[in-house]
Amino acid sequence: IGGAAGRYIGTRVEPTSLPQTVAAFHSLVGIAASAAAIGDFVNAPITTELDKVHLASIYLATVIGSVTTTGSLVAFGKLDGRLDSAPMKHPARDQINMGLGAATLGTGAIVMGAPELGTGVAALGSALTTSGILGWHMTASIGGADMPVVITVLNSYSGWALCAEGFMLDMPLLTTVGALIGCSGATLTKIMCDAMNRDIISVILGGYGTKATAGGEAINFEGEATMTNVEDTVRLLGEAESVIIVPGYGLAVAKGQYPLKEMVETLRNAGKKVRFAIHPVAGRMPGQLNVLLAEAGVPYDIVEEMEEINDDFPKTDVVLVIGANDTVNSAAIDDPNSQIAGMPVLHVWEAKQVIVMKRSLAAGYAGVDNPVFIKDNTDMLLGDAKDTCEKLASGVKDLFGK
């Protein structure tokens, strides 16, 4: 039944909804871990005779499962737009976290004492409650821009919950699988934090800004954005010899990857050098834009990572930014007080001409204004990404007579 339900849900999920779907599924892992742990304790013949490894496994599965459940539900709400993506900034945030953590550890001491059934269930119930509130509070205190990291952290948590269950149920296979998931999630979290110049402890505890944020007031960049139209953009693409396309979450939402692929195909057939630049945290979960482009049939050999392509922007005639914002924000370099200061970004502004396709001039998911929009070599092409890509594809085909 569970497999059928999973298949039913999975086949109906749009690629743009994958991040929140993954978060929702993580909550199910947490529920299963906590329920199995408490159930194992309740069904033990004599709870006072359980060994320390078994008791520790029950306690850890309960706590990690509870944190994973509530944290995943909050992440789902933020990613799906059901909750405000802004971080909850309670003045006593750290004190609340420490209090809940201490209470959770205190109940752990009781569980490790091999208590009788009633006392043990009460302790596990308390641990379930306090750790659940802790998971909710910590995730609610994390801003929407850090949700890609939160997804990988929760993935790691779910693995460690499974690992604890494996010890509890004496199932080596479950322990091994859980350890694999936990370690891979932790490794991916480290990669994501490095890509965003974030400190993992700061992210988990709801920290603000990157490791390089100076703490002063952010620069207020002044200027006006220059608008352009489809016809002028088609002309620029036709005259360019080298083009780099930087896709973002906006492209995924608009489902504009298919007409974009047609335009790229036409340009390449005309002898143009066209490549895609992918930031490690583009979209709202790791690899989302890579999957999106692969789904449309974009050749993998023209899709390059940030480290591979960043030095090529000064030699590029036209950069087309589609639905990306924070990952191309020059404030990360120009403003030491910016919330994203020090975050590695794609240096699109170094190209000869930049065309930014967005619905509006609003800030990105991190809520930081982007000075690239008002640079002299940047033009804004506002509108729906799919509609605009279709017009560009049509215009490029007409230009080259194909």
PDB file of N, CA and C in Angstrom, residues 234 237-238 240 243 245 258-274 276 299 302 389-402:
ATOM      1  N   VAL A 234      16.952  39.194 -29.517  1.00  0.00           N
ATOM      2  CA  VAL A 234      17.206  38.276 -30.639  1.00  0.00           C
ATOM      3  C   VAL A 234      18.362  38.800 -31.488  1.00  0.00           C
ATOM      4  N   LEU A 237      21.643  38.141 -29.696  1.00  0.00           N
ATOM      5  CA  LEU A 237      22.001  36.724 -29.768  1.00  0.00           C
ATOM      6  C   LEU A 237      22.513  36.366 -31.162  1.00  0.00           C
ATOM      7  N   GLY A 238      21.929  36.982 -32.175  1.00  0.00           N
ATOM      8  CA  GLY A 238      22.357  36.712 -33.543  1.00  0.00           C
ATOM      9  C   GLY A 238      23.750  37.243 -33.824  1.00  0.00           C
ATOM     10  N   ALA A 240      26.115  37.710 -31.474  1.00  0.00           N
ATOM     11  CA  ALA A 240      27.088  37.150 -30.522  1.00  0.00           C
ATOM     12  C   ALA A 240      27.743  35.888 -31.074  1.00  0.00           C
ATOM     13  N   VAL A 243      27.703  32.653 -26.078  1.00  0.00           N
ATOM     14  CA  VAL A 243      26.551  32.934 -25.219  1.00  0.00           C
ATOM     15  C   VAL A 243      26.577  31.976 -24.023  1.00  0.00           C
ATOM     16  N   ILE A 245      24.118  30.875 -20.782  1.00  0.00           N
ATOM     17  CA  ILE A 245      22.779  30.967 -20.209  1.00  0.00           C
ATOM     18  C   ILE A 245      22.832  30.520 -18.745  1.00  0.00           C
ATOM     19  N   TYR A 258      11.840  23.802 -22.376  1.00  0.00           N
ATOM     20  CA  TYR A 258      11.674  23.220 -23.718  1.00  0.00           C
ATOM     21  C   TYR A 258      11.865  24.243 -24.833  1.00  0.00           C
ATOM     22  N   PRO A 259      11.196  25.409 -24.785  1.00  0.00           N
ATOM     23  CA  PRO A 259      11.489  26.413 -25.823  1.00  0.00           C
ATOM     24  C   PRO A 259      12.929  26.927 -25.725  1.00  0.00           C
ATOM     25  N   LEU A 260      13.485  26.942 -24.508  1.00  0.00           N
ATOM     26  CA  LEU A 260      14.874  27.372 -24.348  1.00  0.00           C
ATOM     27  C   LEU A 260      15.810  26.408 -25.071  1.00  0.00           C
ATOM     28  N   LYS A 261      15.521  25.115 -24.963  1.00  0.00           N
ATOM     29  CA  LYS A 261      16.344  24.114 -25.641  1.00  0.00           C
ATOM     30  C   LYS A 261      16.271  24.297 -27.163  1.00  0.00           C
ATOM     31  N   GLU A 262      15.092  24.644 -27.679  1.00  0.00           N
ATOM     32  CA  GLU A 262      14.943  24.879 -29.121  1.00  0.00           C
ATOM     33  C   GLU A 262      15.786  26.068 -29.567  1.00  0.00           C
ATOM     34  N   MET A 263      15.770  27.120 -28.758  1.00  0.00           N
ATOM     35  CA  MET A 263      16.559  28.308 -29.097  1.00  0.00           C
ATOM     36  C   MET A 263      18.049  27.979 -29.094  1.00  0.00           C
ATOM     37  N   VAL A 264      18.489  27.243 -28.089  1.00  0.00           N
ATOM     38  CA  VAL A 264      19.896  26.865 -27.982  1.00  0.00           C
ATOM     39  C   VAL A 264      20.310  26.005 -29.184  1.00  0.00           C
ATOM     40  N   GLU A 265      19.436  25.109 -29.583  1.00  0.00           N
ATOM     41  CA  GLU A 265      19.718  24.224 -30.721  1.00  0.00           C
ATOM     42  C   GLU A 265      19.908  25.036 -31.999  1.00  0.00           C
ATOM     43  N   THR A 266      19.031  26.024 -32.192  1.00  0.00           N
ATOM     44  CA  THR A 266      19.123  26.875 -33.377  1.00  0.00           C
ATOM     45  C   THR A 266      20.422  27.674 -33.381  1.00  0.00           C
ATOM     46  N   LEU A 267      20.777  28.248 -32.225  1.00  0.00           N
ATOM     47  CA  LEU A 267      22.007  29.038 -32.119  1.00  0.00           C
ATOM     48  C   LEU A 267      23.242  28.169 -32.372  1.00  0.00           C
ATOM     49  N   ARG A 268      23.251  26.969 -31.832  1.00  0.00           N
ATOM     50  CA  ARG A 268      24.404  26.079 -32.019  1.00  0.00           C
ATOM     51  C   ARG A 268      24.522  25.631 -33.479  1.00  0.00           C
ATOM     52  N   ASN A 269      23.382  25.391 -34.120  1.00  0.00           N
ATOM     53  CA  ASN A 269      23.397  25.016 -35.538  1.00  0.00           C
ATOM     54  C   ASN A 269      23.909  26.158 -36.416  1.00  0.00           C
ATOM     55  N   ALA A 270      23.764  27.383 -35.875  1.00  0.00           N
ATOM     56  CA  ALA A 270      24.246  28.562 -36.612  1.00  0.00           C
ATOM     57  C   ALA A 270      25.713  28.851 -36.317  1.00  0.00           C
ATOM     58  N   GLY A 271      26.343  27.982 -35.547  1.00  0.00           N
ATOM     59  CA  GLY A 271      27.773  28.135 -35.274  1.00  0.00           C
ATOM     60  C   GLY A 271      28.106  28.910 -34.017  1.00  0.00           C
ATOM     61  N   LYS A 272      27.111  29.231 -33.210  1.00  0.00           N
ATOM     62  CA  LYS A 272      27.363  29.968 -31.975  1.00  0.00           C
ATOM     63  C   LYS A 272      27.831  29.019 -30.868  1.00  0.00           C
ATOM     64  N   LYS A 273      28.677  29.511 -29.991  1.00  0.00           N
ATOM     65  CA  LYS A 273      29.115  28.742 -28.831  1.00  0.00           C
ATOM     66  C   LYS A 273      28.163  29.056 -27.681  1.00  0.00           C
ATOM     67  N   VAL A 274      27.328  28.088 -27.318  1.00  0.00           N
ATOM     68  CA  VAL A 274      26.321  28.288 -26.278  1.00  0.00           C
ATOM     69  C   VAL A 274      26.542  27.289 -25.152  1.00  0.00           C
ATOM     70  N   PHE A 276      25.611  26.471 -20.703  1.00  0.00           N
ATOM     71  CA  PHE A 276      24.819  26.767 -19.513  1.00  0.00           C
ATOM     72  C   PHE A 276      25.740  26.822 -18.300  1.00  0.00           C
ATOM     73  N   PRO A 299      22.071  18.913 -24.194  1.00  0.00           N
ATOM     74  CA  PRO A 299      23.280  18.079 -24.122  1.00  0.00           C
ATOM     75  C   PRO A 299      24.069  18.345 -22.845  1.00  0.00           C
ATOM     76  N   ILE A 302      27.341  20.707 -22.575  1.00  0.00           N
ATOM     77  CA  ILE A 302      27.331  22.175 -22.607  1.00  0.00           C
ATOM     78  C   ILE A 302      26.795  22.755 -21.295  1.00  0.00           C
ATOM     79  N   CYS A 389      10.812  32.825 -23.583  1.00  0.00           N
ATOM     80  CA  CYS A 389      11.683  31.848 -24.256  1.00  0.00           C
ATOM     81  C   CYS A 389      11.076  31.396 -25.580  1.00  0.00           C
ATOM     82  N   GLU A 390       9.752  31.238 -25.604  1.00  0.00           N
ATOM     83  CA  GLU A 390       9.086  30.849 -26.846  1.00  0.00           C
ATOM     84  C   GLU A 390       9.266  31.932 -27.918  1.00  0.00           C
ATOM     85  N   LYS A 391       9.132  33.189 -27.501  1.00  0.00           N
ATOM     86  CA  LYS A 391       9.301  34.292 -28.447  1.00  0.00           C
ATOM     87  C   LYS A 391      10.745  34.392 -28.917  1.00  0.00           C
ATOM     88  N   LEU A 392      11.692  34.172 -28.008  1.00  0.00           N
ATOM     89  CA  LEU A 392      13.099  34.212 -28.390  1.00  0.00           C
ATOM     90  C   LEU A 392      13.434  33.074 -29.347  1.00  0.00           C
ATOM     91  N   ALA A 393      12.913  31.888 -29.066  1.00  0.00           N
ATOM     92  CA  ALA A 393      13.159  30.723 -29.930  1.00  0.00           C
ATOM     93  C   ALA A 393      12.614  30.974 -31.328  1.00  0.00           C
ATOM     94  N   SER A 394      11.406  31.539 -31.374  1.00  0.00           N
ATOM     95  CA  SER A 394      10.789  31.842 -32.666  1.00  0.00           C
ATOM     96  C   SER A 394      11.581  32.915 -33.411  1.00  0.00           C
ATOM     97  N   GLY A 395      12.007  33.946 -32.663  1.00  0.00           N
ATOM     98  CA  GLY A 395      12.758  35.030 -33.285  1.00  0.00           C
ATOM     99  C   GLY A 395      14.104  34.575 -33.816  1.00  0.00           C
ATOM    100  N   VAL A 396      14.786  33.719 -33.067  1.00  0.00           N
ATOM    101  CA  VAL A 396      16.091  33.212 -33.489  1.00  0.00           C
ATOM    102  C   VAL A 396      15.947  32.326 -34.727  1.00  0.00           C
ATOM    103  N   LYS A 397      14.874  31.514 -34.769  1.00  0.00           N
ATOM    104  CA  LYS A 397      14.627  30.663 -35.949  1.00  0.00           C
ATOM    105  C   LYS A 397      14.377  31.527 -37.192  1.00  0.00           C
ATOM    106  N   ASP A 398      13.583  32.579 -37.010  1.00  0.00           N
ATOM    107  CA  ASP A 398      13.314  33.472 -38.150  1.00  0.00           C
ATOM    108  C   ASP A 398      14.594  34.171 -38.613  1.00  0.00           C
ATOM    109  N   LEU A 399      15.445  34.535 -37.637  1.00  0.00           N
ATOM    110  CA  LEU A 399      16.679  35.256 -37.957  1.00  0.00           C
ATOM    111  C   LEU A 399      17.613  34.407 -38.821  1.00  0.00           C
ATOM    112  N   PHE A 400      17.692  33.114 -38.480  1.00  0.00           N
ATOM    113  CA  PHE A 400      18.603  32.236 -39.223  1.00  0.00           C
ATOM    114  C   PHE A 400      17.875  31.419 -40.293  1.00  0.00           C
ATOM    115  N   GLY A 401      16.584  31.735 -40.495  1.00  0.00           N
ATOM    116  CA  GLY A 401      15.838  31.081 -41.554  1.00  0.00           C
ATOM    117  C   GLY A 401      15.653  29.605 -41.352  1.00  0.00           C
ATOM    118  N   LYS A 402      15.407  29.181 -40.115  1.00  0.00           N
ATOM    119  CA  LYS A 402      15.243  27.744 -39.823  1.00  0.00           C
ATOM    120  C   LYS A 402      13.953  27.513 -39.076  1.00  0.00           C
TER     121      LYS A 402
END
